[in-house]
Coordinates of C-alpha atoms and ligand atoms in Angstrom, one line a residue:
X19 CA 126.7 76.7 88.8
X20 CA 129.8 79.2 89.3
X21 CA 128.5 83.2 89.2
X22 CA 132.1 84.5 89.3
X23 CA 132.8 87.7 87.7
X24 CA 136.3 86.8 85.9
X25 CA 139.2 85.0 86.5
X26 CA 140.4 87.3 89.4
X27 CA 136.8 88.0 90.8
X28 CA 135.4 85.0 92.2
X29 CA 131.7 84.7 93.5
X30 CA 131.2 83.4 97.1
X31 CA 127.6 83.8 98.0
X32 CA 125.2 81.2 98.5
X33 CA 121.5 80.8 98.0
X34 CA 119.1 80.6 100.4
X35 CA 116.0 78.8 99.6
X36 CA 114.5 78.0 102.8
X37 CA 113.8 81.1 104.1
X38 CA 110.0 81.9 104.6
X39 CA 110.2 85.3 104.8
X40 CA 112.8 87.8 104.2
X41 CA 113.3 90.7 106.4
X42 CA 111.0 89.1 108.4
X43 CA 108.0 89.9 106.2
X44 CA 108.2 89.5 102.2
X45 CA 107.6 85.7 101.2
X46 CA 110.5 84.1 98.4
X47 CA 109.1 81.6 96.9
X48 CA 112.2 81.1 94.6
X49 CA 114.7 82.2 97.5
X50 CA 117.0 84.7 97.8
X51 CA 120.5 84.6 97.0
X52 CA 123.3 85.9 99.5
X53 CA 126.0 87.5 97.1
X54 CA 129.5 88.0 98.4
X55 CA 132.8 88.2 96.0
X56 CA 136.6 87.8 96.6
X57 CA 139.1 89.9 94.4
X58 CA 142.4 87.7 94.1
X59 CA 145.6 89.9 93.7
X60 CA 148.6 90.8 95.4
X61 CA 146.3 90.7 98.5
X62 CA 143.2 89.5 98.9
X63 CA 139.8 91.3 99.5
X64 CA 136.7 90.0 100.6
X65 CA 133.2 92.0 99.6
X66 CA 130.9 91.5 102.3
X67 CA 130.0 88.4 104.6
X68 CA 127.0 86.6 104.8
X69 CA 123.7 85.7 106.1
X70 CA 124.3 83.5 109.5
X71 CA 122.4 80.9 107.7
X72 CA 124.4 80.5 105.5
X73 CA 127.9 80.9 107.1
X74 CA 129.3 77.3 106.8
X75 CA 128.8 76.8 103.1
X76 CA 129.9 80.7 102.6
X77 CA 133.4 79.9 104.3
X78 CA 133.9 76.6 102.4
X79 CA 133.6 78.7 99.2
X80 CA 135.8 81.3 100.5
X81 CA 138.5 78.6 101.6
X82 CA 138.1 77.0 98.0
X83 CA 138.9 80.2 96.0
X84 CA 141.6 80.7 98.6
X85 CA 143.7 78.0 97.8
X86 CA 145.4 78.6 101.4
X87 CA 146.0 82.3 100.6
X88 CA 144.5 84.5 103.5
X89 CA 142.4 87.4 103.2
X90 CA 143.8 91.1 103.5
X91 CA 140.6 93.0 103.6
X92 CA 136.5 92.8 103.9
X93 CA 134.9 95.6 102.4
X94 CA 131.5 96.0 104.3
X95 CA 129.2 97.9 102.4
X96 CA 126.1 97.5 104.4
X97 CA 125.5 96.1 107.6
X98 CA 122.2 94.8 107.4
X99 CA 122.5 91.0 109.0
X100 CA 121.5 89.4 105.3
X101 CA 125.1 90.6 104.5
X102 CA 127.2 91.3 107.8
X103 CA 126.1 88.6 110.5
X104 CA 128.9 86.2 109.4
X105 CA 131.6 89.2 110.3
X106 CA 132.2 87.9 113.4
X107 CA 133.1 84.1 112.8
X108 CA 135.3 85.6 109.6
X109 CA 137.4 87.7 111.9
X110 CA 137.7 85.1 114.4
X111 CA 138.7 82.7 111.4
X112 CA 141.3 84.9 110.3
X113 CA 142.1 87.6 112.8
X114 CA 144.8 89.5 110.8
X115 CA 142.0 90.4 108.4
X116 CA 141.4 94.7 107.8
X117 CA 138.1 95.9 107.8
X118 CA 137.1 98.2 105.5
X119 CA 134.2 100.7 106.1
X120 CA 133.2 104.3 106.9
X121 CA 132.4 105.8 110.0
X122 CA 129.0 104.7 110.2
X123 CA 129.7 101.0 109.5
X124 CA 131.9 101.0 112.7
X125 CA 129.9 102.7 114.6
X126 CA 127.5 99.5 113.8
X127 CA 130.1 97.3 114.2
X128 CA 130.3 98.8 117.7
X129 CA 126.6 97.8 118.2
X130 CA 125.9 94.4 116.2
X131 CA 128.8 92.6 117.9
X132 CA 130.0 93.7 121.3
X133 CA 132.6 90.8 121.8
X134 CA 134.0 91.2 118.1
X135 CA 137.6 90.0 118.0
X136 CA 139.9 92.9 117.4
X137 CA 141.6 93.6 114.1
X138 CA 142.9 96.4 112.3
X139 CA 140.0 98.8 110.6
X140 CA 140.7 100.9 107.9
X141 CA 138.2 103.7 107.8
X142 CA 137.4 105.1 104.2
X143 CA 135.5 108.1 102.7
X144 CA 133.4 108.8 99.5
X145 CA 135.7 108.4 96.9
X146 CA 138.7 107.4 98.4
X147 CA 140.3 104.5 96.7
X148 CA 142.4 100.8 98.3
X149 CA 144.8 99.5 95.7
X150 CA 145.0 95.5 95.9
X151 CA 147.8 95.2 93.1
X152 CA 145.8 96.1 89.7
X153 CA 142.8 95.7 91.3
X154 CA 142.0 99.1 92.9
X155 CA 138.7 99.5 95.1
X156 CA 136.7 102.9 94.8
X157 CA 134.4 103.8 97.8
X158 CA 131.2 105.5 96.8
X159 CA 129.1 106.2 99.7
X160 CA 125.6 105.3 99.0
X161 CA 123.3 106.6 102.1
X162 CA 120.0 105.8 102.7
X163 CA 120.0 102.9 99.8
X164 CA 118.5 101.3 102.5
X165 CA 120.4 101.8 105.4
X166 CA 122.8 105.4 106.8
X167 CA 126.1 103.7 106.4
X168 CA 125.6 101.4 102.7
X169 CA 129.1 102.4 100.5
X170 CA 129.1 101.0 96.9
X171 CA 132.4 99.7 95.2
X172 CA 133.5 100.4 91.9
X173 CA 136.7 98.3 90.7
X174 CA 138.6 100.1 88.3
X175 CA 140.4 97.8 86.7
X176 CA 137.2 95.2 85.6
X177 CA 134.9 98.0 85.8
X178 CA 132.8 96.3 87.9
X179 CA 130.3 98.6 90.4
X180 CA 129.3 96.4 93.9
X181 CA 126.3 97.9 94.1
X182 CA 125.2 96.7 97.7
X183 CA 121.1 96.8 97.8
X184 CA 120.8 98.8 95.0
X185 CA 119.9 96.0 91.6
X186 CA 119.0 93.5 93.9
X187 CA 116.8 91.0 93.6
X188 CA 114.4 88.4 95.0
X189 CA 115.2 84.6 94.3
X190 CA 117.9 82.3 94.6
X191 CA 120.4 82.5 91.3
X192 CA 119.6 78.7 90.7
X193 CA 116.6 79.7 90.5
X194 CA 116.9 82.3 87.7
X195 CA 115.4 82.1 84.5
X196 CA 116.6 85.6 83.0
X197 CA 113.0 87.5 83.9
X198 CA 114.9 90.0 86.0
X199 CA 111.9 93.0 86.4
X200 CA 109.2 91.6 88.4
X201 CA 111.0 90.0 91.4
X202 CA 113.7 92.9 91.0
X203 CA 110.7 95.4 91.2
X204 CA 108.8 93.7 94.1
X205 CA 112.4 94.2 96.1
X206 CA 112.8 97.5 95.0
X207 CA 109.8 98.8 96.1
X208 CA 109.2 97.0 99.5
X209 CA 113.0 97.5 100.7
X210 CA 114.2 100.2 99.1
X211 CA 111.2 102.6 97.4
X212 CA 111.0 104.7 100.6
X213 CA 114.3 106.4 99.6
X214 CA 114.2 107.1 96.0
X215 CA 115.9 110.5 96.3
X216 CA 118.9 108.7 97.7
X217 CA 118.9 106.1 95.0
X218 CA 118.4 109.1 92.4
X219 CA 121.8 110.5 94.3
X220 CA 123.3 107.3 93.6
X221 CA 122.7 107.2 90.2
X222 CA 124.0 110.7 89.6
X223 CA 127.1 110.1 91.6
X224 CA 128.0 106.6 89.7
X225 CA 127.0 108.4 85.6
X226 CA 130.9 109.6 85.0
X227 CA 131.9 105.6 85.3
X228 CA 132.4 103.4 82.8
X229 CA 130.7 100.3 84.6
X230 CA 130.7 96.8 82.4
X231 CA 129.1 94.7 85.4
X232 CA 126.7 95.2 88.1
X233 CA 127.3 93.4 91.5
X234 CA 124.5 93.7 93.3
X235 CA 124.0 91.6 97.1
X236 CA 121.0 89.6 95.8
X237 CA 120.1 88.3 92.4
X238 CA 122.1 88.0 89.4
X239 CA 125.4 89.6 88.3
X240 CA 124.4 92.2 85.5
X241 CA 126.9 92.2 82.3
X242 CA 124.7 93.0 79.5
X243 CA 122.4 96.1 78.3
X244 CA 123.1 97.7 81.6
X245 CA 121.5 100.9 80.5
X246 CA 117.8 98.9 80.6
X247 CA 119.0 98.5 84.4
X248 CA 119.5 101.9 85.3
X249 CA 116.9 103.0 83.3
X250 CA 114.6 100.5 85.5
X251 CA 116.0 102.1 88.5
X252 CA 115.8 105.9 87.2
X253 CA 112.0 105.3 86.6
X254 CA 111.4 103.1 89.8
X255 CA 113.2 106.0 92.2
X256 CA 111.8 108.9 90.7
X257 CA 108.3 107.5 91.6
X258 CA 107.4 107.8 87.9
X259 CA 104.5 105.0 86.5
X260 CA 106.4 102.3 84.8
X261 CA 103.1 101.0 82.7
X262 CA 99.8 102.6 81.7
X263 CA 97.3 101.2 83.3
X264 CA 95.1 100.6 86.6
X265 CA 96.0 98.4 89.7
X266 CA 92.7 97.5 91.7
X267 CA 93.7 96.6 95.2
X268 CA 90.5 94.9 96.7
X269 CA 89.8 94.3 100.6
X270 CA 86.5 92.5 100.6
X271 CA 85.3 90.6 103.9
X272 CA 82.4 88.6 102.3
X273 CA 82.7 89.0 98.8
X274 CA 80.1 91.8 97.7
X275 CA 82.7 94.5 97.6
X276 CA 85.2 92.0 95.5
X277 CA 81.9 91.6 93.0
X278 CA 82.1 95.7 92.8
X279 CA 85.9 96.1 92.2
X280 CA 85.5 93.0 89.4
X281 CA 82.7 95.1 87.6
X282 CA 85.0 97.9 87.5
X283 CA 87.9 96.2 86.5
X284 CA 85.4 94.9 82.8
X285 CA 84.3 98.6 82.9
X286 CA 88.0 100.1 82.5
X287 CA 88.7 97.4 80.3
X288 CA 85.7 98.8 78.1
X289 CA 86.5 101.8 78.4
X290 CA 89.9 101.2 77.1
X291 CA 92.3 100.9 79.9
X292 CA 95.7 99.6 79.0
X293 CA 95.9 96.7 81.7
X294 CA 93.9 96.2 84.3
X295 CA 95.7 94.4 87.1
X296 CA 93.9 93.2 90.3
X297 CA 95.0 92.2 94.3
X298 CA 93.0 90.5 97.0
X299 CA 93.9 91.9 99.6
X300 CA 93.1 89.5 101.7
X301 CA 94.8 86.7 100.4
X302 CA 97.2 87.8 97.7
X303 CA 101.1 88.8 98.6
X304 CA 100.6 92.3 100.2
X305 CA 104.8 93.5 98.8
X306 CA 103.4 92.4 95.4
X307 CA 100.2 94.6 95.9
X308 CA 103.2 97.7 96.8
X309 CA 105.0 96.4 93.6
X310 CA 102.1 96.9 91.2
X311 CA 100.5 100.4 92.7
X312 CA 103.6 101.8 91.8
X313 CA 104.0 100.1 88.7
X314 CA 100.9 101.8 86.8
X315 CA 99.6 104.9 86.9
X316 CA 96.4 104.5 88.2
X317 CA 95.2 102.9 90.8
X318 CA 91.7 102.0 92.8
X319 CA 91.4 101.2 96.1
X320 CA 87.6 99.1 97.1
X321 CA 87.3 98.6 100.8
X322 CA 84.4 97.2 102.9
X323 CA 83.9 99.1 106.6
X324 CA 84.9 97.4 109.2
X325 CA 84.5 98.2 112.8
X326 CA 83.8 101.7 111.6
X327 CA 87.5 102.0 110.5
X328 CA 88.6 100.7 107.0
X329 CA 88.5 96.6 106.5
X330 CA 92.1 95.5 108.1
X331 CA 94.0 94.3 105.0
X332 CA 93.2 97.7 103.2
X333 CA 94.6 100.0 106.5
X334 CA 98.0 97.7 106.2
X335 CA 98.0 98.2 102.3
X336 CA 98.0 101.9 102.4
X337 CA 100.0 101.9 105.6
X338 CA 102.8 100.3 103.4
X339 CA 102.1 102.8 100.7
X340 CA 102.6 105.9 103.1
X341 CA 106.2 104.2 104.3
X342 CA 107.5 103.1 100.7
X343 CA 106.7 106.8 100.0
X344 CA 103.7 106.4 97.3
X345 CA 103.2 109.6 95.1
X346 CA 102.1 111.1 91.9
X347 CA 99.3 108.6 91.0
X348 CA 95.5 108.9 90.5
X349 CA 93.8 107.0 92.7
X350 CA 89.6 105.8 92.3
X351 CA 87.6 104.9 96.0
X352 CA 84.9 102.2 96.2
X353 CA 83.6 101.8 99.4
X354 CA 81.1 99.4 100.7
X355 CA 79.0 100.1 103.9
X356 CA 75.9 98.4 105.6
X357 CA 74.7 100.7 108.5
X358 CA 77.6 103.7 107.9
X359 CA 79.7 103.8 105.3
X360 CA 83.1 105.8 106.4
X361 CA 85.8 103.6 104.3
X362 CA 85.5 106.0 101.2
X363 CA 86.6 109.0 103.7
X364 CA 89.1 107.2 105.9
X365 CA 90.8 106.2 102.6
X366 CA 90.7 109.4 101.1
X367 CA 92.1 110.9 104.8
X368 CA 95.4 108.7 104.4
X369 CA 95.9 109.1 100.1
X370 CA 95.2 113.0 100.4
X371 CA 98.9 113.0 103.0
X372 CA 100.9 111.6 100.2
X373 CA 102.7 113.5 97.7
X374 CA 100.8 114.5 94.2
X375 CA 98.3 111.4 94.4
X376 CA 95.3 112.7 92.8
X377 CA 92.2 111.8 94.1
X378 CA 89.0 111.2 91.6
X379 CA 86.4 113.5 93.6
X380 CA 83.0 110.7 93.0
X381 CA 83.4 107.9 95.3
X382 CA 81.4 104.8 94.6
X383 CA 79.5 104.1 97.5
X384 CA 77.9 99.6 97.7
X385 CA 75.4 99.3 100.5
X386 CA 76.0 95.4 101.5
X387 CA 75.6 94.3 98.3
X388 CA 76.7 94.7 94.6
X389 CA 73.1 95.6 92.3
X390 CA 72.9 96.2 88.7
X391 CA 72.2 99.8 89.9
X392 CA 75.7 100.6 91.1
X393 CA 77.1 100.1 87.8
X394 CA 76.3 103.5 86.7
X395 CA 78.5 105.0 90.1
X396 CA 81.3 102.8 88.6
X397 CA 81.0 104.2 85.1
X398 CA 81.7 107.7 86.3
X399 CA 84.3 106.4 88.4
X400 CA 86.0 104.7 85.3
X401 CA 85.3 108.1 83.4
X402 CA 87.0 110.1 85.9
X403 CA 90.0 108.0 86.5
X404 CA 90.7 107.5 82.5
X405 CA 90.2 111.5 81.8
Ligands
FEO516 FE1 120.2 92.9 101.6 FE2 119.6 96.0 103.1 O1 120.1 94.3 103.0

């Protein structure tokens, strides 16, 4: 299936589908798609390499759309391996190439790959502009939207914006079935929701454009209703809820605490909550558990006590809430203790150093086991975190 963007903007990238985890860490089931574009004019321009996995099948797409024509330029706009590791067997391949980046990129250059061939470099700043014949390539520096030295590219002429990170999404494009939020959330949040103010920058600094396609460096190409996109990302960086409702993220070692957070989860819902959405802890996807606390705007946390500390899946989950930079949410505690509770406090320790989460002041407190008696600590809990 051909992604290209229009006769004179071709799609390169390839997907990736067996990859167990990207970055190291976040499970794709469907894959992950590896987006790189080449802009045929009076000279050639490349935007960005590849993944090393996939560097073979990248440069037999390149040498297709090439039709023997060498490349002028890459445009790097992040140097994060997914998209730069194939830089070095690309120069080698065609050593007259420019590269294209600010100072930051070459100063990453300098450290990725010691023994990279040389070849001219072109260093550009926010806003200045490469003419490739009628194509003509604006920079617009985009720090921070995930890494220091990420530069966005907006091509005047198609009015397309190569967004780097930023509208990227999880899964391979073969793979796509036009249900764009919930893997484009879950990547959001786990790779890029620690720098929302950046991606807020971003978003102010690209307004003025007139942009009639979105070219991000994972997931689809966006053409259509692009407003419900940067809406998405408006919300999602601002750290406002997305959806009403409650996410209970469970850490249970032997079940009794699970048997709590479900009783909960029927009281909301009788209460009248929204949507009540509920993790495992223990065995669900832990980026999906980031994904939905910051989706809705409540959100309980039940954890046994373990060791004396919190139970080990619940310390990681609000570990990766402090680093993806959770805020302004109410939060509900359970807490489950058999000797000495102290998960209730520990977990009210670590939510009282982020930003505007308010904390319901009851916590519900199990002793080993769930009893018809605890129900009525629940209720209050429900009642406070609904209010
Ligand atoms: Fe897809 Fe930040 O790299």
């Amino acid at each position: 299936m051909k992604h290209d963007i229009s006769e004179h903007i071709r799609y390169i990238g390839t997907d990736d589908k067996t990859l167990d985890l990207f970055e190291g860490q976040y499970i794709v089931p469907e894959g992950v798609s590896y987006n790189s574009y080449l802009i045929i004019d009076e000279r050639i321009a490349i935007l960005d390499t590849i993944d090393i996995r996939c560097t073979e099948e990248w440069l037999a797409n390149l040498e297709c759309e090439l039709r023997g024509r060498k490349p002028d330029y890459i445009i790097v706009s992040h140097m994060e391996p997914d998209h730069a590791a194939s830089l070095h067997t690309l120069v080698e391949r065609y050593p007259e190439i420019t590269i294209v980046g600010n100072s930051k990129t070459f100063a990453m250059i300098e450290q990725f790959f010691e023994a990279l061939p040389a070849c001219s470099r072109l260093t550009v700043k926010d806003g200045d502009t490469l003419s490739l014949g009628s194509h003509t390539l604006q920079f617009i520096t985009a720090p921070m939207v995930h890494w220091p030295e990420v530069m966005t590219t907006y091509e005047q002429s198609e009015k397309v914006l190569f967004s780097a990170d930023a509208f990227g999404k999880f899964g391979a494009l073969d793979c796509y079935d036009g249900d764009w939020d919930c893997e484009a959330r879950r990547y959001y949040f786990n790779i890029v929701g620690k720098y929302g103010a950046q991606v807020q920058m971003l978003l102010k600094k690209v307004a003025p454009l007139d942009i009639r396609t979105i070219a991000p460096l994972h997931g689809p190409i966006l053409r259509d209703n692009l407003c419900r996109y940067i809406d998405k990302y408006d919300t999602w960086s601002s750290y406002r809820p997305e959806s009403e409702g409650v996410f209970i993220a469970c850490a249970s070692i032997y079940g009794n605490t699970a048997k709590a957070a479900r009783a909960l989860a029927e009281i909301l819902e009788a209460k009248g909550a929204k949507k009540v959405a509920f993790a495992d802890l223990t065995r669900d996807d832990m980026a999906e558990a980031v994904e939905d606390a910051f989706r809705y705007d409540r959100l309980v946390v039940a954890a046994s006590t373990y060791d004396g500390g919190i139970f080990t899946p619940m310390e990681q989950f609000l570990a990766q809430l402090a680093h993806k930079n959770f805020q302004k949410r109410r939060v509900a505690i359970v807490e489950n203790g058999t000797w000495a509770p102290a998960a209730g406090r520990l977990m009210r320790e670590l939510l009282e150093a982020m930003k505007e989460v308010e904390i319901c002041e009851g916590t519900a407190t199990i002793r080993s086991a769930f009893r018809p008696c605890d129900r009525f600590a629940l209720e209050a809990l429900a009642d406070e975190l609904l209010a």
